Short mmCIF file of C-alpha atoms and ligand atoms in Angstrom, two decimals:
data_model
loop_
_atom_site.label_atom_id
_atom_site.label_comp_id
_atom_site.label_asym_id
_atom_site.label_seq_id
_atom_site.Cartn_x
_atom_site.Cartn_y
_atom_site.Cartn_z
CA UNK A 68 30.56 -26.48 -0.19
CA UNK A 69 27.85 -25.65 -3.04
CA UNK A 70 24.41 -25.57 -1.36
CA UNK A 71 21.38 -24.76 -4.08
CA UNK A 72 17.97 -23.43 -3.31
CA UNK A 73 15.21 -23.41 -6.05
CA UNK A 74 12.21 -21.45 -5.89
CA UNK A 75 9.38 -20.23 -7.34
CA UNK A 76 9.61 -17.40 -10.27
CA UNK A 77 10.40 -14.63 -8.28
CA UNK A 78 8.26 -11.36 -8.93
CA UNK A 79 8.82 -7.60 -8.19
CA UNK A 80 5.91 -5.32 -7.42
CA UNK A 81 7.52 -2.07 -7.62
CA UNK A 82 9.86 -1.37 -10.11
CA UNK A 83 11.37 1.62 -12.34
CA UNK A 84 12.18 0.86 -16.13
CA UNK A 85 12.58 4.60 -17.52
CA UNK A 86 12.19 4.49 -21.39
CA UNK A 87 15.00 4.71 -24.25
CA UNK A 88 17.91 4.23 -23.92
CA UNK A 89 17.93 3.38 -20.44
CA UNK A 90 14.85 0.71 -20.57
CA UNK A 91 16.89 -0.94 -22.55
CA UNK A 92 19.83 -1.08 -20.57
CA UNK A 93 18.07 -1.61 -17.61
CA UNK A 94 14.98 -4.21 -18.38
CA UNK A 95 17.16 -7.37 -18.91
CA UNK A 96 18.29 -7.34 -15.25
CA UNK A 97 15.02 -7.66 -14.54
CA UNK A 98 14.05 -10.05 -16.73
CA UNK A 99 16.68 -11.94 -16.68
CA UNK A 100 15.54 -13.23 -12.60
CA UNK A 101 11.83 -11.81 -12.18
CA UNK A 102 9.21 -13.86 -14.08
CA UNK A 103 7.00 -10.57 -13.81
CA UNK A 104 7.03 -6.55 -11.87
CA UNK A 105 4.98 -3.83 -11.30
CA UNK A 106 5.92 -1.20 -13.70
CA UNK A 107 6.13 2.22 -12.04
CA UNK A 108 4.51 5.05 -14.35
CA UNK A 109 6.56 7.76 -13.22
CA UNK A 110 8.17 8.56 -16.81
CA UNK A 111 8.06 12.12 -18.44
CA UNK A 112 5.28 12.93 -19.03
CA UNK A 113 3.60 10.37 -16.69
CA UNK A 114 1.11 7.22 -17.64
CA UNK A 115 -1.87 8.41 -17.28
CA UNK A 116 -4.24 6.56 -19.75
CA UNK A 117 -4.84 3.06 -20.29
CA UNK A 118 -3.82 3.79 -23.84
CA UNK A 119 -0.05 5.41 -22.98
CA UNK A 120 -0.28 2.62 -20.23
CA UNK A 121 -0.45 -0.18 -23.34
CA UNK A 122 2.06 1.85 -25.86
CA UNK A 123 4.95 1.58 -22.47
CA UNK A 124 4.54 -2.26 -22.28
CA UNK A 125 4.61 -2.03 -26.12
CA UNK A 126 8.31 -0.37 -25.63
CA UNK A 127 9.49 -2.46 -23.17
CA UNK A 128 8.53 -6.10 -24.91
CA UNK A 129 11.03 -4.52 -27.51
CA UNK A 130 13.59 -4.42 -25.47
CA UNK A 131 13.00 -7.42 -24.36
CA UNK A 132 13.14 -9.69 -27.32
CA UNK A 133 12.60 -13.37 -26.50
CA UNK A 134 12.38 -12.77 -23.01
CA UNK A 135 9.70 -14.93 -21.34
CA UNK A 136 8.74 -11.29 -18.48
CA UNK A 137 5.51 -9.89 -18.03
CA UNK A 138 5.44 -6.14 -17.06
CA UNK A 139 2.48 -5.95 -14.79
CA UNK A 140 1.47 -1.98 -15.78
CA UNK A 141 0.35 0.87 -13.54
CA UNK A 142 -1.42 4.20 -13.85
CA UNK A 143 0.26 7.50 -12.68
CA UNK A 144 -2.93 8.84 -10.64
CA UNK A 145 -3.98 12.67 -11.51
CA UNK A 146 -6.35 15.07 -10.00
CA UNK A 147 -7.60 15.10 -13.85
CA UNK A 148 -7.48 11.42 -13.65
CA UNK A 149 -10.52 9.46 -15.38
CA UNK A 150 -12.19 6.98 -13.11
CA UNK A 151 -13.88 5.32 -16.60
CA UNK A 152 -10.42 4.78 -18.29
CA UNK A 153 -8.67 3.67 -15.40
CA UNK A 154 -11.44 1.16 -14.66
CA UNK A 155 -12.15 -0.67 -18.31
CA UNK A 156 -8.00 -0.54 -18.52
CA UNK A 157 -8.32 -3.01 -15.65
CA UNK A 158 -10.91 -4.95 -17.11
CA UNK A 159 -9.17 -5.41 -20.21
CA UNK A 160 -6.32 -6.51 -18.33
CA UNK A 161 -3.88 -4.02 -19.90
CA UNK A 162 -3.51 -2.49 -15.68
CA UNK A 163 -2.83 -3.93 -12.57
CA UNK A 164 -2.75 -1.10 -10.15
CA UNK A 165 -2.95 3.09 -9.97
CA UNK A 166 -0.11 4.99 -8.39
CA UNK A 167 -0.71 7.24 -6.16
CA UNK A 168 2.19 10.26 -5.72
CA UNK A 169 1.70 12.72 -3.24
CA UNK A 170 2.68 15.82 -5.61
CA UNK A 171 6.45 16.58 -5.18
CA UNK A 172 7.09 13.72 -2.97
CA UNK A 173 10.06 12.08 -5.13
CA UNK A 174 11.54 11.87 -8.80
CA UNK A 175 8.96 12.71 -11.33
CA UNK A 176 5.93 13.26 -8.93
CA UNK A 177 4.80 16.74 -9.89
CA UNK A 178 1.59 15.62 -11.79
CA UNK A 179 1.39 13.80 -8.91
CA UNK A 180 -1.84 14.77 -5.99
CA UNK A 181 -2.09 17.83 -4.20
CA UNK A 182 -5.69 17.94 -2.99
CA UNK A 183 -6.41 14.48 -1.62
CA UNK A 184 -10.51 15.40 -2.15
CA UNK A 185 -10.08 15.66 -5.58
CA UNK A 186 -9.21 12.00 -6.21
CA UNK A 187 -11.91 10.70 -4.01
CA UNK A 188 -14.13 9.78 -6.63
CA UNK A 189 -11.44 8.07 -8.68
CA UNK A 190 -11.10 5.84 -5.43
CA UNK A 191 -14.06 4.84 -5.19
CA UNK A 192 -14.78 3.87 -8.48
CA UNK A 193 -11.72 1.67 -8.16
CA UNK A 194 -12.93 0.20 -4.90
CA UNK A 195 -16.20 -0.89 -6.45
CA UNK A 196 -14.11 -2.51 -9.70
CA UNK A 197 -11.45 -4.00 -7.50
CA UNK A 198 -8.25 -1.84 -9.02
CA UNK A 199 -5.69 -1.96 -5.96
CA UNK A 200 -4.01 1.31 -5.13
CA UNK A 201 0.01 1.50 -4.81
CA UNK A 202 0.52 4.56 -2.27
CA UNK A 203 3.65 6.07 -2.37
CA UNK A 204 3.23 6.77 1.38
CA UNK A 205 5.03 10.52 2.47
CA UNK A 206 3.94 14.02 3.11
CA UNK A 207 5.15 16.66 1.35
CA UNK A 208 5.00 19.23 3.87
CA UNK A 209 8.13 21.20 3.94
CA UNK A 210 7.59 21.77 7.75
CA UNK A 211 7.78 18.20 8.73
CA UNK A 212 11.15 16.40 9.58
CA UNK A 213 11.98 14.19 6.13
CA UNK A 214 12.44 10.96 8.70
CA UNK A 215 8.92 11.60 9.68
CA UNK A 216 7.05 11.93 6.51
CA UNK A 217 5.97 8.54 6.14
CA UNK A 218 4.99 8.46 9.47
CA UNK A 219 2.84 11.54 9.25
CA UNK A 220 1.08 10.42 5.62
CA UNK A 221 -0.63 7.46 7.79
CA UNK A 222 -2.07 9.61 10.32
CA UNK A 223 -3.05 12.47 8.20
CA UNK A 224 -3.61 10.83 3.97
CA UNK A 225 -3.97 7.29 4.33
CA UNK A 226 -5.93 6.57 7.35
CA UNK A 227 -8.40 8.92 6.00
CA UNK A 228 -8.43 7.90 2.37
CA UNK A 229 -8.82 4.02 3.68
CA UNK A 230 -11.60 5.23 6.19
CA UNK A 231 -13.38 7.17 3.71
CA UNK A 232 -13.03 4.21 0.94
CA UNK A 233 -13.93 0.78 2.21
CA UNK A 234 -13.24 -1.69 0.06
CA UNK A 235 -10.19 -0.14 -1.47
CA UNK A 236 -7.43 -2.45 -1.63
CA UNK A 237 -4.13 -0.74 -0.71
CA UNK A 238 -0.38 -1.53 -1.23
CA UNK A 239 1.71 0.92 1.22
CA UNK A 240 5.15 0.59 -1.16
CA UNK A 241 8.49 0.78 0.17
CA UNK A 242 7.50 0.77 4.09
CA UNK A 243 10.86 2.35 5.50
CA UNK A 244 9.84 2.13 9.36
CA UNK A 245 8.62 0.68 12.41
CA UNK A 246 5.51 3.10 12.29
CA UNK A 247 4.45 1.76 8.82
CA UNK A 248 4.76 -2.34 9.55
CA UNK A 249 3.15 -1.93 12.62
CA UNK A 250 0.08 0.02 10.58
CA UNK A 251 0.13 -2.82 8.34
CA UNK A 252 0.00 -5.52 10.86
CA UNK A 253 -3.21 -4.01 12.56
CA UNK A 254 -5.27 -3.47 9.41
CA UNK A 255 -7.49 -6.26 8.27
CA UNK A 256 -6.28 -8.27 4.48
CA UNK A 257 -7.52 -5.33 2.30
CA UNK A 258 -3.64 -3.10 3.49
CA UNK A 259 -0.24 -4.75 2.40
CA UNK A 260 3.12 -3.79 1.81
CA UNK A 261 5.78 -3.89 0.15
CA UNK A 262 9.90 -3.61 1.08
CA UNK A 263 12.66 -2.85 -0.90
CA UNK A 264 15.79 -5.09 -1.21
CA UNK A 265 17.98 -1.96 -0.06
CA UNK A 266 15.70 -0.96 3.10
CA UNK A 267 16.44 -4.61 4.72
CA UNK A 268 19.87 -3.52 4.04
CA UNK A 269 20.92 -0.01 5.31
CA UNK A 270 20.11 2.17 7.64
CA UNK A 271 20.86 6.17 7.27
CA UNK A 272 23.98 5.45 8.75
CA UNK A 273 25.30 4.18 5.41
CA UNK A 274 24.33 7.43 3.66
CA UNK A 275 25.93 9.64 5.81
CA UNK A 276 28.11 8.18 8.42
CA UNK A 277 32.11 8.89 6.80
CA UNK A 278 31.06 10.70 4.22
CA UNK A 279 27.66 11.10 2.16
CA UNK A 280 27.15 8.28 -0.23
CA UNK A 281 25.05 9.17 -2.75
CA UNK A 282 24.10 5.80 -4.20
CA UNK A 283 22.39 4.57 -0.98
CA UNK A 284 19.99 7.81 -1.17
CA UNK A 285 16.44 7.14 -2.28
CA UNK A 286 13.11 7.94 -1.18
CA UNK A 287 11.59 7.57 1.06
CA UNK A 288 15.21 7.68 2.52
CA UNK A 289 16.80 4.64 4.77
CA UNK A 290 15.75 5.80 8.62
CA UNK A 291 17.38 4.03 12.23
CA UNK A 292 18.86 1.16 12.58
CA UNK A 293 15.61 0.18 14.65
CA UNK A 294 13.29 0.96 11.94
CA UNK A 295 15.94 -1.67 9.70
CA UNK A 296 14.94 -4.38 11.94
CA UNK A 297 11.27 -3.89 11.91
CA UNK A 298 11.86 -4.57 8.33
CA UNK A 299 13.58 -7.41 8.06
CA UNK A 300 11.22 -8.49 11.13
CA UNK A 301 8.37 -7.96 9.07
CA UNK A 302 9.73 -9.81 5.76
CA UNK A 303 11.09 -12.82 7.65
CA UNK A 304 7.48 -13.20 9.64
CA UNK A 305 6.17 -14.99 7.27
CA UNK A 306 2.81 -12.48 7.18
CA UNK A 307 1.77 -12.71 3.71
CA UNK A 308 1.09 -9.00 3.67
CA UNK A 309 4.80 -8.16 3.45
CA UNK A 310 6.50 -8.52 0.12
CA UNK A 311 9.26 -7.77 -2.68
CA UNK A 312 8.78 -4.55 -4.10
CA UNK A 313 12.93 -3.74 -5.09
CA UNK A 314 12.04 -0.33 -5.75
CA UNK A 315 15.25 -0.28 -8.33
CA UNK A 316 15.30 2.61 -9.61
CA UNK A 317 18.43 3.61 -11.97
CA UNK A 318 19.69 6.67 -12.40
CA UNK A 319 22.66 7.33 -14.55
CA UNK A 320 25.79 7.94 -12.17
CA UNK A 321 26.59 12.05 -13.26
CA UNK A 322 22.55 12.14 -11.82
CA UNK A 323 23.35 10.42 -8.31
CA UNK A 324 26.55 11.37 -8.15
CA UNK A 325 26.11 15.56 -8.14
CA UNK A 326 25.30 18.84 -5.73
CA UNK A 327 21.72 17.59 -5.77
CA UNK A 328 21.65 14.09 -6.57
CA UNK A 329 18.68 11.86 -7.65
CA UNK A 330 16.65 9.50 -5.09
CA UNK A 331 16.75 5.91 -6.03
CA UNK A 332 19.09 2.07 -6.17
CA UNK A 333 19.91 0.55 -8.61
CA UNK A 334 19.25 -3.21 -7.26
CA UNK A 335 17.59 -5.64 -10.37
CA UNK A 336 21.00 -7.19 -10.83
CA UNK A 337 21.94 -8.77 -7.70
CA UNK A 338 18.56 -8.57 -5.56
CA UNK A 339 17.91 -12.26 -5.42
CA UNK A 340 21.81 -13.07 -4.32
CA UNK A 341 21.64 -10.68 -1.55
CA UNK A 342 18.38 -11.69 -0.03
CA UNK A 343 19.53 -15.01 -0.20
CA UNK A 344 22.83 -14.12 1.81
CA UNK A 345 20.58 -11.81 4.07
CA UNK A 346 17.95 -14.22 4.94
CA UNK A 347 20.33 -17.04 5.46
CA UNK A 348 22.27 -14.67 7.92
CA UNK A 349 18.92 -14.35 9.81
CA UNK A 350 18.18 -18.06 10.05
CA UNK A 351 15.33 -17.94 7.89
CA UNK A 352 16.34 -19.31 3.84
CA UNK A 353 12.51 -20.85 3.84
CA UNK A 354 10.75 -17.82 3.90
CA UNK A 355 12.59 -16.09 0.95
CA UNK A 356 10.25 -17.76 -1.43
CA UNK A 357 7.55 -16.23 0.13
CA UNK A 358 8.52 -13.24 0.31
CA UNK A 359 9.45 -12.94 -3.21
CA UNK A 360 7.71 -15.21 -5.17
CA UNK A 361 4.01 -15.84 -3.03
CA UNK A 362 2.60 -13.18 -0.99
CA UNK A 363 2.45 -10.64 -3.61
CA UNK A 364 0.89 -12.19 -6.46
CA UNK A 365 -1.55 -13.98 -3.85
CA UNK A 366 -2.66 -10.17 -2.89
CA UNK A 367 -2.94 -9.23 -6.25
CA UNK A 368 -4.88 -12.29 -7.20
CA UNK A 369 -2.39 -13.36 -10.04
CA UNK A 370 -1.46 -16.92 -10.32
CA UNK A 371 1.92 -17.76 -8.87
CA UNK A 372 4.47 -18.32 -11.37
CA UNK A 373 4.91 -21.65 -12.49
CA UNK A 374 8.69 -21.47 -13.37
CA UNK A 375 11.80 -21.46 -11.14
CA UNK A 376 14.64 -20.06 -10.09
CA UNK A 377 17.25 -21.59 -8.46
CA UNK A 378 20.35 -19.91 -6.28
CA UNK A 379 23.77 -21.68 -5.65
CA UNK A 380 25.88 -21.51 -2.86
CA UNK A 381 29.55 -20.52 -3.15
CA UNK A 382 32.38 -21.10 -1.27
CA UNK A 383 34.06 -17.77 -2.00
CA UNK A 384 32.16 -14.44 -2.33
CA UNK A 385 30.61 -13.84 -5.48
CA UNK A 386 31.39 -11.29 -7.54
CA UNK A 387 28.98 -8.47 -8.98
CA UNK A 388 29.80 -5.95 -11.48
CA UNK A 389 29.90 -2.25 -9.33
CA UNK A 390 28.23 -0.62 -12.75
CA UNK A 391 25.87 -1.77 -15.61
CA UNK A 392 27.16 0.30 -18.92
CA UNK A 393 23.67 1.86 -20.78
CA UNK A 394 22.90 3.52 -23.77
CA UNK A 395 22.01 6.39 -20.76
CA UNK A 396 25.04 6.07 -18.90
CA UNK A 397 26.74 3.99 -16.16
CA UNK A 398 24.41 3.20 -13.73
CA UNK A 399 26.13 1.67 -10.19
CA UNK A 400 24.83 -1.86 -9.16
CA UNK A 401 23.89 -1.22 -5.07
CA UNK A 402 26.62 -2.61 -2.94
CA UNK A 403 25.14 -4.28 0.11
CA UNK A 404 28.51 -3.67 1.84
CA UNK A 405 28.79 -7.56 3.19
CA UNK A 406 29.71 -10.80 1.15
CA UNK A 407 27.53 -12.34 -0.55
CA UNK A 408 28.15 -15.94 -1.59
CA UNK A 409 24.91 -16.95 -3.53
CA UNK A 410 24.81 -16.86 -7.49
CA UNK A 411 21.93 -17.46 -9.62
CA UNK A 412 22.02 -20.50 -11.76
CA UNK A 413 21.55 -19.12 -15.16
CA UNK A 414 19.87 -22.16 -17.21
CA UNK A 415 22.14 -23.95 -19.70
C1 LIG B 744 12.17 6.60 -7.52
C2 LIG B 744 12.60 7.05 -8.92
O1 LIG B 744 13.78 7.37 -9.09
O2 LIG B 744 11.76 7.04 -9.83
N1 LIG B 744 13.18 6.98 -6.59
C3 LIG B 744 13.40 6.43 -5.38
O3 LIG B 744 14.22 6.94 -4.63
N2 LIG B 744 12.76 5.36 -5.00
C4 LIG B 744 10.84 7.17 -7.19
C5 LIG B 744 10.19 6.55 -6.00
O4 LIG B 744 9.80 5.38 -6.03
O5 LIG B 744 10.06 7.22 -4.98
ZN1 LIG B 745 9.74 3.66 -6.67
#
């Protein structure tokens, strides 16, 4: 039986393209399904300016020749951040959000902000020009439990920061637990969130149940089963505050695969199959195109996309490649560990 489902573009509003070699190895995955993303800035050295924010989409329209993708940039936010850059970036259009990294909190965060005070200014300038703020939502306190730190940066950093900046229009990215999609749900339309492909997917379990599994570790790291199902709760409910944000974020494999291996999954290249598979196993194919290709562009006020994308259904499992070769290294495609029987149609 071949079933096909076509929907909107798809979009991804929180992604990692690196630079080099591995932007190039790693962009066309992207591109290839996603009609746009939100570009993460966390390179070395970070974006910071609306000017290094430009030169990075330069780099990666080159590696995408021909490719009809729009990379939706980002600032890296900085105590030393300028509120008047970061504002007329967005007004020239060459910006569609600031990052916000609680310093040390995950790869490439140490510019990242250590004294929440210091940015408060930056905030509110962004609140009165309408910049949206992506909040990459842990503490860094080494005292507290690592499946706790996202529920301790609500109470303590972003409660406060939304209390002290009305206005401010926040994206909570890669919501890991119950604690954070019940946050969401309560705030008024100015709080969403997004959800990784990989958090609908695993639970801790899968890191470190029969050995640890390095390719399923990324941050903020996969928590209880319970927390799982608050997830896929949350992007099956149809609330337009819950989207796609894949988080994919490649690392070559000698990185993940070490004594101290890097955070991140590698998921651009087989995303939209396994949602497909997973929301069909829940009952609920209609609100994939929602959830990938609706809420988020309607919270960031972008059109929706205006192509399509359409998914086949196969008989037999289809088959993804475990590694995509780049000029950085292997990098290993994220294995959802079930079947999944849905291709995209590539157009002929
Ligand atoms: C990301 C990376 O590798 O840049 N890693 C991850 O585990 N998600 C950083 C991040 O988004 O936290
Ligand atoms: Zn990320």
């Amino acid at each position: 039986m071949t079933r096909s489902l076509t929907l909107t573009r798809p979009d991804d509003f929180h992604l990692h393209l690196r630079d080099g070699a591995m932007l190039a190895g790693v962009a066309p995955e992207t591109a290839r399904h996603f009609a746009r993303a939100i570009i993460m800035p966390n390179l070395v050295p970070p974006v910071v300016t609306g000017a290094q924010a430009d030169s990075y989409r330069q780099r990666i329209m080159a590696a995408l020749p021909g490719a009809a993708f729009t990379p939706l940039m980002t600032l890296y936010l900085t105590e030393a951040s300028d509120p008047a850059d970061i504002v007329a970036a967005h007004r020239a259009g060459m910006i569609a959000a600031v990052k916000l990294y609680p310093a040390g909190a995950t790869t490439n965060s140490d510019s990242g902000v250590r004294r929440f005070d210091a940015v408060r200014p930056t905030l509110e300038a962004m609140a009165e020009a309408g910049v949206p703020l992506c909040v990459h939502g842990e503490v860094t306190d080494p005292e507290i439990d690592i499946f706790d730190r996202e529920a301790v940066f609500i109470d303590r950093v972003l409660d406060p920061i939304r209390r002290a900046t009305p206005g401010l229009r926040v994206i909570m990215e890669h919501v890991t637990t119950a604690d954070a999609v019940a946050y969401v749900q309560a705030a008024a339309s100015d709080l969403a969130a997004t959800i990784t492909t990989h958090h609908l997917i695993i639970n801790r379990n899968h890191i470190l149940a029969g050995g640890i599994r390095p390719h399923y570790y990324c941050l903020p790291v996969a928590k209880r089963e319970i927390h799982r199902r608050a997830l896929v709760h949350a992007a099956l409910s149809g609330d337009a505050r819950f989207f796609l944000g894949t988080d994919s974020a490649p690392h070559a494999d000698p990185a993940k695969e070490s004594a101290c291996g890097c955070a991140g999954c590698f998921t651009a290249t087989n995303t939209m199959p396994i949602l497909a598979e997973l929301f069909e196993r829940e009952g609920a194919l209609d609100r994939l195109e929602p959830f990938v290709a609706h809420h988020g562009a309607d919270f960031y006020g972008l059109p929706r996309n205006p192509g399509r994308l359409t998914l086949m259904r196969q008989a037999e499992p289809v088959r993804f490649p475990a590694r995509i070769e780049t000029g950085a290294g292997p990098v290993t495609v994220f294995d959802p560990g079930f079947a999944v029987h849905w291709r995209v149609s590539e157009p002929v």
